[in-house]
PDB file of C-alpha atoms in Angstrom:
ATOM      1  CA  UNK A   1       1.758 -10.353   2.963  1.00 81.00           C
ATOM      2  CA  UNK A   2      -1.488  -9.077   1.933  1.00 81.00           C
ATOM      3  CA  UNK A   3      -4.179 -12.068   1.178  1.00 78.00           C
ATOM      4  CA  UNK A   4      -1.354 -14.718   2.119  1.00 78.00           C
ATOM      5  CA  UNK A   5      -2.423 -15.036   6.210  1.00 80.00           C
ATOM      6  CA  UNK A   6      -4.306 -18.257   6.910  1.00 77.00           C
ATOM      7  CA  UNK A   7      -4.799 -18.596   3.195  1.00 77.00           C
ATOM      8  CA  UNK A   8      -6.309 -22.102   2.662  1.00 76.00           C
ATOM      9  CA  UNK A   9      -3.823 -23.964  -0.344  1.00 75.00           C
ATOM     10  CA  UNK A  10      -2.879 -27.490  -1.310  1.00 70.00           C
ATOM     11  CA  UNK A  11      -0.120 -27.618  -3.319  1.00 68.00           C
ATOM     12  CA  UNK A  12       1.085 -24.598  -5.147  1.00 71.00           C
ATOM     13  CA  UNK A  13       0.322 -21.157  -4.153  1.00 74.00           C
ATOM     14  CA  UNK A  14       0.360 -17.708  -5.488  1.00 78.00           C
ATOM     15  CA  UNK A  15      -0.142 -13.928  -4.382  1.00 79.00           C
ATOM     16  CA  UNK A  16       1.060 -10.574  -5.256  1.00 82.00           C
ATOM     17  CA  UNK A  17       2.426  -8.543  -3.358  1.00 89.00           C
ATOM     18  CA  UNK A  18       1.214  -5.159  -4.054  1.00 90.00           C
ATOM     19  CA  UNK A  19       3.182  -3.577  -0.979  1.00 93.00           C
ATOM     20  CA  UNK A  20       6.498  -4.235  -1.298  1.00 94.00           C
ATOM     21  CA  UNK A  21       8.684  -1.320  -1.150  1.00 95.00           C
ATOM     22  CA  UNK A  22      11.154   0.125  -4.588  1.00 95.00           C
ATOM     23  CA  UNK A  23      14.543  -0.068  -4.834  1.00 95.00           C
ATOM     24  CA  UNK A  24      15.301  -2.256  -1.216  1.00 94.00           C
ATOM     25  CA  UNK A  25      15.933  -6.202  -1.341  1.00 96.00           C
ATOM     26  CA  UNK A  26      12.856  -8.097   0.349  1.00 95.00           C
ATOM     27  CA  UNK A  27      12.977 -11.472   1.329  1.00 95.00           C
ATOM     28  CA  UNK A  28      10.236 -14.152   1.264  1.00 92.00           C
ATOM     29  CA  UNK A  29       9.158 -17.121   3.348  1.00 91.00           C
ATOM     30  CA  UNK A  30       5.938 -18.788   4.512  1.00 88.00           C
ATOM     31  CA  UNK A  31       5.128 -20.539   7.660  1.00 87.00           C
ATOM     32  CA  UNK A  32       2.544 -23.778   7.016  1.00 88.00           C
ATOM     33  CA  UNK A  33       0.094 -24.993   9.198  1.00 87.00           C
ATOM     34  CA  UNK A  34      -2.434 -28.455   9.011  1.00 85.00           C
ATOM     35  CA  UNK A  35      -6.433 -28.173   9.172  1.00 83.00           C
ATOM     36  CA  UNK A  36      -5.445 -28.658  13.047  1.00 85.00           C
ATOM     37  CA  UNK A  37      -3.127 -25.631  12.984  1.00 83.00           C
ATOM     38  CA  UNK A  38       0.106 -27.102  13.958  1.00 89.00           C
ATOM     39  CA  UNK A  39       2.615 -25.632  12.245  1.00 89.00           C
ATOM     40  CA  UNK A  40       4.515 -27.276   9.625  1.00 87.00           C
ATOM     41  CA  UNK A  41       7.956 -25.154   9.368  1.00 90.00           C
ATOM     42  CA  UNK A  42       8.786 -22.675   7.029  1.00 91.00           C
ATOM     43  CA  UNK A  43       9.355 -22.863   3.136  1.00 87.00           C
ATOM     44  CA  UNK A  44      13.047 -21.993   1.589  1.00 90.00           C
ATOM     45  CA  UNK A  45      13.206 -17.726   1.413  1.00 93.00           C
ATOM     46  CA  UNK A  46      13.445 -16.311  -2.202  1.00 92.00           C
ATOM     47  CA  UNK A  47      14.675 -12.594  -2.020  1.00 95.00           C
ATOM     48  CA  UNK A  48      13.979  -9.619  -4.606  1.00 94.00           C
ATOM     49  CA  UNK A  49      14.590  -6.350  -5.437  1.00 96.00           C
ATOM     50  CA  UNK A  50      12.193  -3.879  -7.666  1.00 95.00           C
ATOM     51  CA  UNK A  51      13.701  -1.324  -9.327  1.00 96.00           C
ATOM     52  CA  UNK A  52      11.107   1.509 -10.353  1.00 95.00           C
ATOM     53  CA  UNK A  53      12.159   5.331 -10.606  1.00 95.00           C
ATOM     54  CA  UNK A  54       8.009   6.346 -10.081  1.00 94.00           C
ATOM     55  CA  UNK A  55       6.153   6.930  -7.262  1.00 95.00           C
ATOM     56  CA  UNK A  56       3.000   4.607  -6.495  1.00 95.00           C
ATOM     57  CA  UNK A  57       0.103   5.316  -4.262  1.00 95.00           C
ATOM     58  CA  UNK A  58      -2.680   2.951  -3.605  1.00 94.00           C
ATOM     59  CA  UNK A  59      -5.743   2.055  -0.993  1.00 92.00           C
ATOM     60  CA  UNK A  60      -4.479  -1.759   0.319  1.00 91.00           C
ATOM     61  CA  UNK A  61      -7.781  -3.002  -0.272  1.00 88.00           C
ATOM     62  CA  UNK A  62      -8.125  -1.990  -4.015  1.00 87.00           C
ATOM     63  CA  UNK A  63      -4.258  -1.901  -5.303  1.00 87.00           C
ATOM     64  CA  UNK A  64      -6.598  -2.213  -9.347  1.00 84.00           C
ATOM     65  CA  UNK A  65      -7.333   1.686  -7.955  1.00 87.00           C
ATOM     66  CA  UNK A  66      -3.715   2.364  -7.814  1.00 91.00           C
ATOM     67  CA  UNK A  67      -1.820   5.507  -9.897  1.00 93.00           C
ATOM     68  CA  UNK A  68       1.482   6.945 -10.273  1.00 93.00           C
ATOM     69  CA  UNK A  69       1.884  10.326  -8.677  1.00 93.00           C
ATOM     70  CA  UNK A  70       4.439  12.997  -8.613  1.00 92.00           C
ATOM     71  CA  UNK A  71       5.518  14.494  -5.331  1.00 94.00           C
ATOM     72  CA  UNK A  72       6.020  18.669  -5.144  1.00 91.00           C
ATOM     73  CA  UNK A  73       9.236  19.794  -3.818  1.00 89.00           C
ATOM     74  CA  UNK A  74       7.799  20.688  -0.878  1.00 91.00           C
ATOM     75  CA  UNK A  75       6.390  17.307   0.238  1.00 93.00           C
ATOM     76  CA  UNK A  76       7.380  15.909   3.758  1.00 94.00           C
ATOM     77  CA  UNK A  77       9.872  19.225   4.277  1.00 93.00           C
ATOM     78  CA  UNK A  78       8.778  18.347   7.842  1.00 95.00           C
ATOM     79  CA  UNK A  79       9.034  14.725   9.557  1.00 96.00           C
ATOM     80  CA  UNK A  80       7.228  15.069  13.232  1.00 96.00           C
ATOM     81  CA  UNK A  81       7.451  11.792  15.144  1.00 97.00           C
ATOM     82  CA  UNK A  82       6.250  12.969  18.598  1.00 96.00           C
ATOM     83  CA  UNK A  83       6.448  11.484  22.003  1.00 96.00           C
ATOM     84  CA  UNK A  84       3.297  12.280  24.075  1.00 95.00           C
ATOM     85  CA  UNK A  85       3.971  13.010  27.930  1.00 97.00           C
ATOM     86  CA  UNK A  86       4.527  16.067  30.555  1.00 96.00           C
ATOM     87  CA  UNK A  87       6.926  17.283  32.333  1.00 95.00           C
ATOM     88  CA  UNK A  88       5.759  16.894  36.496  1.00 96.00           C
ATOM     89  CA  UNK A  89       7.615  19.340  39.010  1.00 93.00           C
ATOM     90  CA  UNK A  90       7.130  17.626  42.279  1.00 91.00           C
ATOM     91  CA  UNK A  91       7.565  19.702  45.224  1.00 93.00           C
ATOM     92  CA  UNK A  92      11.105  20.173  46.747  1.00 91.00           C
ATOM     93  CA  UNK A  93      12.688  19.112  43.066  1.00 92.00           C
ATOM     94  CA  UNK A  94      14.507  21.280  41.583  1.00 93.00           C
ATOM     95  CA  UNK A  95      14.534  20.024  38.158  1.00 95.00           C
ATOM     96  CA  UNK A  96      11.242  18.084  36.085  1.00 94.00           C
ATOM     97  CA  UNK A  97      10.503  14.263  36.065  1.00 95.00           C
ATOM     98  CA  UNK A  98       9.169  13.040  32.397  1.00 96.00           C
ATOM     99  CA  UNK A  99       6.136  11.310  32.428  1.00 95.00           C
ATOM    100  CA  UNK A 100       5.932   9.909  28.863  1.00 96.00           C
ATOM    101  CA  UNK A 101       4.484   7.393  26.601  1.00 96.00           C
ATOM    102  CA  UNK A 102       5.878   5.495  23.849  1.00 95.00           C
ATOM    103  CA  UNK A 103       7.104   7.609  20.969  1.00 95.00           C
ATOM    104  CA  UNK A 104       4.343   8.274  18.025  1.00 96.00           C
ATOM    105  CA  UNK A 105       5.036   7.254  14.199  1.00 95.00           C
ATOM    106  CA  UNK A 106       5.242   9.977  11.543  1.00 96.00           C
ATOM    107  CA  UNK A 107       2.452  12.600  12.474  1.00 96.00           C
ATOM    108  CA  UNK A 108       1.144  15.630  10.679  1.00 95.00           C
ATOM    109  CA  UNK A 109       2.799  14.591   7.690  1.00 96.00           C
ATOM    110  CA  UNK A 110       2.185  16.881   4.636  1.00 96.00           C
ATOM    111  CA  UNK A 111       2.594  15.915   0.754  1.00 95.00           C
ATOM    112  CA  UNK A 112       1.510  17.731  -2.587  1.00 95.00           C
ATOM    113  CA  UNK A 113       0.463  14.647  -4.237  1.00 95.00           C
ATOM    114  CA  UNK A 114       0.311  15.675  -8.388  1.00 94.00           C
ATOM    115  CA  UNK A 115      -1.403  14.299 -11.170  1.00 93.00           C
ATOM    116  CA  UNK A 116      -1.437  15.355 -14.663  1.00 91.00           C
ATOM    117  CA  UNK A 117      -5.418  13.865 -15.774  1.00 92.00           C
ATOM    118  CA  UNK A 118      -8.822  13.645 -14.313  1.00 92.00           C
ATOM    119  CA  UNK A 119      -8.340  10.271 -13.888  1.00 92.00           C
ATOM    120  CA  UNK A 120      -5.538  10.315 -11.709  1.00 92.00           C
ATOM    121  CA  UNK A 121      -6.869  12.799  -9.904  1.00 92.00           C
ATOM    122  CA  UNK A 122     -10.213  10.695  -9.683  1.00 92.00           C
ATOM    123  CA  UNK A 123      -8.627   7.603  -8.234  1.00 91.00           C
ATOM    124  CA  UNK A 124      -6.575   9.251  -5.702  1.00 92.00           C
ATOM    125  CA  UNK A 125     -10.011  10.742  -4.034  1.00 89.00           C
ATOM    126  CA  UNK A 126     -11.480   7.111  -4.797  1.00 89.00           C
ATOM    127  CA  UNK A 127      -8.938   5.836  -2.027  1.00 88.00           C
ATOM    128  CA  UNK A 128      -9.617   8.058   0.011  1.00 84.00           C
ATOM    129  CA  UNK A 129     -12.392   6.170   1.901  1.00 74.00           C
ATOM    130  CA  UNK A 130     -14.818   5.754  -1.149  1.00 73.00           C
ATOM    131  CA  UNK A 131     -16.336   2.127  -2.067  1.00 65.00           C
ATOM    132  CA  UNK A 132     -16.200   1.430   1.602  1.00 74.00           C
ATOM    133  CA  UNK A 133     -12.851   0.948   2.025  1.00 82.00           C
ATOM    134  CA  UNK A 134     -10.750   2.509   5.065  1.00 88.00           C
ATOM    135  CA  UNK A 135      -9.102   6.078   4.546  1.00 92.00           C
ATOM    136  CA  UNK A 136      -5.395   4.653   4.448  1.00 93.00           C
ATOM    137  CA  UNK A 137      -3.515   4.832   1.729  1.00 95.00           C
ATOM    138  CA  UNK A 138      -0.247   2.687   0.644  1.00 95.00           C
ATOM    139  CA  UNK A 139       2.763   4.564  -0.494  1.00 96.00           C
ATOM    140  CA  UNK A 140       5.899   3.412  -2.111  1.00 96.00           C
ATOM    141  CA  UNK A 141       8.839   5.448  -2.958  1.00 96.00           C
ATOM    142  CA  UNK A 142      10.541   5.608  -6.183  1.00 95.00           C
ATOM    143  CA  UNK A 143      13.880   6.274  -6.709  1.00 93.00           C
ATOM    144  CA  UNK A 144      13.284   9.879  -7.531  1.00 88.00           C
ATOM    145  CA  UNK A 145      11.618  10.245  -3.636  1.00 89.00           C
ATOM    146  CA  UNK A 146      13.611   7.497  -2.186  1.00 83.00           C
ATOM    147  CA  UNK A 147      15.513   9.885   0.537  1.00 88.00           C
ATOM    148  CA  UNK A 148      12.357  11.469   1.915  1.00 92.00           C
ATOM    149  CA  UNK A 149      12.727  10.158   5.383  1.00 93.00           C
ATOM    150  CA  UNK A 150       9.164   7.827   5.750  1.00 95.00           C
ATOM    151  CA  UNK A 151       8.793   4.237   6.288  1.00 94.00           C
ATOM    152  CA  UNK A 152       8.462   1.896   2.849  1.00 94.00           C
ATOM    153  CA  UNK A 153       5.804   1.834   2.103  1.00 94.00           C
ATOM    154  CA  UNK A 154       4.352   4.486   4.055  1.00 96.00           C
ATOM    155  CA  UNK A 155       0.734   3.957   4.905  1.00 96.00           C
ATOM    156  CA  UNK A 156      -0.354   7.056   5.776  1.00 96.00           C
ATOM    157  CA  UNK A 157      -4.491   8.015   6.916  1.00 95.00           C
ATOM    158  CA  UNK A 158      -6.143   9.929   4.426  1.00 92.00           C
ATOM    159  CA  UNK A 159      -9.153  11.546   6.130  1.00 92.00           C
ATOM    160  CA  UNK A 160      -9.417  15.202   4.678  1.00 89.00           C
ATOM    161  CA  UNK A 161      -7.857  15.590   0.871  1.00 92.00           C
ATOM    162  CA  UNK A 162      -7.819  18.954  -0.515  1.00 93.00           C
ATOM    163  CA  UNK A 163      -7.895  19.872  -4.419  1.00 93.00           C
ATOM    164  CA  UNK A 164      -5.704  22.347  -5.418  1.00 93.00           C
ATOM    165  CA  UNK A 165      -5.927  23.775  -9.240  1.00 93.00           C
ATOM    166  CA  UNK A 166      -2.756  23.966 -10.705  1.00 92.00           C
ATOM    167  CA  UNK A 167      -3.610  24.152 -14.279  1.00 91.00           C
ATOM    168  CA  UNK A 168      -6.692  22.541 -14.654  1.00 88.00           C
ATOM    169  CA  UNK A 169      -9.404  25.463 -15.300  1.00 86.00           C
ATOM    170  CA  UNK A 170      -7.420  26.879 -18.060  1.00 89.00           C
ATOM    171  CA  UNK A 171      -7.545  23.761 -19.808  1.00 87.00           C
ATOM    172  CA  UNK A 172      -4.435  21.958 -18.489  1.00 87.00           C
ATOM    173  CA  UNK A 173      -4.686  18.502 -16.318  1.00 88.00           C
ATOM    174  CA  UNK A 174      -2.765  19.308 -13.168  1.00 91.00           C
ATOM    175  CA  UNK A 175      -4.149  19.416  -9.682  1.00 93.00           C
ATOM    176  CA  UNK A 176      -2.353  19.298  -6.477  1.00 94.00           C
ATOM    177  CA  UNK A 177      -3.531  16.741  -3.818  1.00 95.00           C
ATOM    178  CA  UNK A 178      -2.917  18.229  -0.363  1.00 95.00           C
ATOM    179  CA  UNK A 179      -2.041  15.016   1.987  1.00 94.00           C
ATOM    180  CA  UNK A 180      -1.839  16.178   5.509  1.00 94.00           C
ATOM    181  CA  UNK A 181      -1.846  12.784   7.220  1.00 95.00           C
ATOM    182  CA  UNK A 182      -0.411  10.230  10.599  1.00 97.00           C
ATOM    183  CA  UNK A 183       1.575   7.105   9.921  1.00 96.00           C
ATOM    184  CA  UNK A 184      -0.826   4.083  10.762  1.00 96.00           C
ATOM    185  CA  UNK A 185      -1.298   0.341  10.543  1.00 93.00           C
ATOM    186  CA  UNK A 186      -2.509  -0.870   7.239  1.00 90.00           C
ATOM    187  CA  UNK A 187      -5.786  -3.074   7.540  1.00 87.00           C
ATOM    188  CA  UNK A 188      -5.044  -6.709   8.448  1.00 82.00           C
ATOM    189  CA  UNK A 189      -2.730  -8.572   6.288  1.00 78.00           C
ATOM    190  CA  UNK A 190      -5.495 -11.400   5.576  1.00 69.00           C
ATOM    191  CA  UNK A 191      -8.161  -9.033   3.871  1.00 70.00           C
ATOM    192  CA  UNK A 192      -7.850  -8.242   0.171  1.00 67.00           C
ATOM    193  CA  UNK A 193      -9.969  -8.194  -2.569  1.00 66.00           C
ATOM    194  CA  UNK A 194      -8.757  -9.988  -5.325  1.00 64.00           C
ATOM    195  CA  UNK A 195      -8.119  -8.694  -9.000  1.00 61.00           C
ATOM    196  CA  UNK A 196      -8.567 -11.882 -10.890  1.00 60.00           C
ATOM    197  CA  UNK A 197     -11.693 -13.755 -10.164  1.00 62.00           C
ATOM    198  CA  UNK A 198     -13.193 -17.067 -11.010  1.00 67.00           C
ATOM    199  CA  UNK A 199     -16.086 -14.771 -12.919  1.00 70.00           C
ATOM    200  CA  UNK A 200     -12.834 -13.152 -14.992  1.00 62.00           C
ATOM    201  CA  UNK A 201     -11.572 -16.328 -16.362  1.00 66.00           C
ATOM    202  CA  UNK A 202     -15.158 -17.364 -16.838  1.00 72.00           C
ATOM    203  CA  UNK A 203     -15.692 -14.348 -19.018  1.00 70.00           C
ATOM    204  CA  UNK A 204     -12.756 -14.691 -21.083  1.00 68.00           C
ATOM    205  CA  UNK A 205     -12.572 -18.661 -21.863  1.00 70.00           C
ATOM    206  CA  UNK A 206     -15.457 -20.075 -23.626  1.00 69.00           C
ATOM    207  CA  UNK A 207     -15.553 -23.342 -22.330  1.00 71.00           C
ATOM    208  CA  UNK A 208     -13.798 -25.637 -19.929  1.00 70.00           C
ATOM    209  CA  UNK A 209     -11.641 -26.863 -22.690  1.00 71.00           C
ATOM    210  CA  UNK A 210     -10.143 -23.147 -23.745  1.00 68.00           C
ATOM    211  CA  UNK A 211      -9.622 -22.800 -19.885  1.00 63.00           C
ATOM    212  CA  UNK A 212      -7.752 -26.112 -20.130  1.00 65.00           C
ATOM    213  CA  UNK A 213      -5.770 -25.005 -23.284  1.00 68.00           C
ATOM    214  CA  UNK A 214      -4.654 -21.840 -21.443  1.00 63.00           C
ATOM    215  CA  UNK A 215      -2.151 -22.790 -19.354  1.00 63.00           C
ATOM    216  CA  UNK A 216      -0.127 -26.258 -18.074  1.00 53.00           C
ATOM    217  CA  UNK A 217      -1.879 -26.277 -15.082  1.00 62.00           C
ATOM    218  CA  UNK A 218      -3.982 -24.803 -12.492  1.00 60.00           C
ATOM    219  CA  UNK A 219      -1.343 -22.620 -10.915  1.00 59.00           C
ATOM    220  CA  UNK A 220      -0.811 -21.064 -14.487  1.00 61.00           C
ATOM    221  CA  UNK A 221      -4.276 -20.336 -14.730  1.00 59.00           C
ATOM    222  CA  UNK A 222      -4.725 -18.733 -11.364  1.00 61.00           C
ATOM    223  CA  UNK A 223      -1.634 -16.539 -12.455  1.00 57.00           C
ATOM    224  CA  UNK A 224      -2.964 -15.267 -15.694  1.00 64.00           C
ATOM    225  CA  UNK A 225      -3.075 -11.632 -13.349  1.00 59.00           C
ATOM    226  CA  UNK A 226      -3.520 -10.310 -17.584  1.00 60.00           C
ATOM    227  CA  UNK A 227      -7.393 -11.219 -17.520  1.00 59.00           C
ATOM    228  CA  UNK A 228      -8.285  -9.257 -14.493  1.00 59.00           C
ATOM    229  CA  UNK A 229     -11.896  -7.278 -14.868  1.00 58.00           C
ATOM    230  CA  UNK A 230     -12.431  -9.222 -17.837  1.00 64.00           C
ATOM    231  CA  UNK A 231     -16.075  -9.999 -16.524  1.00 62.00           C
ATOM    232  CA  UNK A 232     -16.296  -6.230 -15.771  1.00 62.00           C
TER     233      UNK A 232
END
């Protein structure tokens, strides 16, 4: 899970998982290590299930940027998931020999990616490869999309995002988001950027005695998720 490799804890932990697929049962466990990195075993698994009828799509390094899209009918009518090689006719053979390499992922894939708003429509080019963050983009299926035959989540590369004007010169909010994009690997589990921040709980709690006042412990503190970009 995102931010959760290596992570350095003692004691309680917490992370979200901004990843994890709609509608499909997920199950949990960590492995722990010492300083030395011997591992320790793994914890008890929890399992969960998210329901959610809406469509999500967000850059893994900034899931704050993410929005809720709708997908046109038309979106991922083709699935392509070549498997590079030639066919070699060696002399005196009267049929081909298959020279071939392992089988590609989802390629060429092509989505009309909605939104309704400028915003929307701002955020999805943000995650595009703006702020210096890598053109690869998470995608998780709601229910509505949940037969479209992709990997969840899909992370698919986002290097060349057309705009298409549905509505939005005559007033209206709608532009299309042409997606024409190869499965790929997300970046490495361990990098994230966090949402909540030491600065945000600084920002909102006066002193070290409202910090103390809001919440049991430390763990609740770290898991008030609520006061993210509080310090802006």
């Amino acid at each position: 899970m995102r931010g959760a490799v290596r992570a350095a804890t003692a004691g309680a932990f917490t992370r979200i998982d901004f990843e994890i697929p709609f509608n499909i049962l997920v199950t949990y466990r960590a492995e722990l290590f010492d300083e030395a990195g011997n591992s320790l075993g793994f914890t008890d698994s929890a399992s969960v299930t998210i329901i959610c009828a809406d469509t999500w799509m967000h850059n893994p390094l900034n899931p704050a940027g993410g929005v809720k899209v709708q997908l046109g009918g038309d979106s991922a009518a083709v699935i392509r998931r070549p498997t590079p090689g030639v066919v070699s006719r060696p002399l005196g053979r009267r049929v081909g020999v298959v020279l071939s390499e392992p089988r590609h992922g989802v390629v060429g894939l092509k989505l009309d990616v909605r939104t309704v708003d400028d915003e929307g429509a701002d955020a999805i080019q943000a995650m595009c490869g703006d702020l210096s963050m890598p053109p690869v983009v998470c995608i998780r299926l709601g229910s509505t999309h949940q037969k479209m035959r992709v990997p969840q989540p899909l992370f698919l590369s986002v290097l060349d995002v057309a705009e298409v004007d549905i509505n939005h010169q005559w007033g209206g909010g709608e532009i299309s988001h042409q997606v024409d994009g190869d499965e790929v690997d997300p970046p490495a589990p361990g990098l994230f950027i966090p949402l909540l921040t030491r600065a945000d709980i600084n920002a909102f709690f006066a002193t070290r005695a409202a910090v103390n006042a809001g919440g049991l412990t430390r763990l609740d503190i770290n898991r008030r998720y609520d006061l993210a970009g509080t310090a802006g």
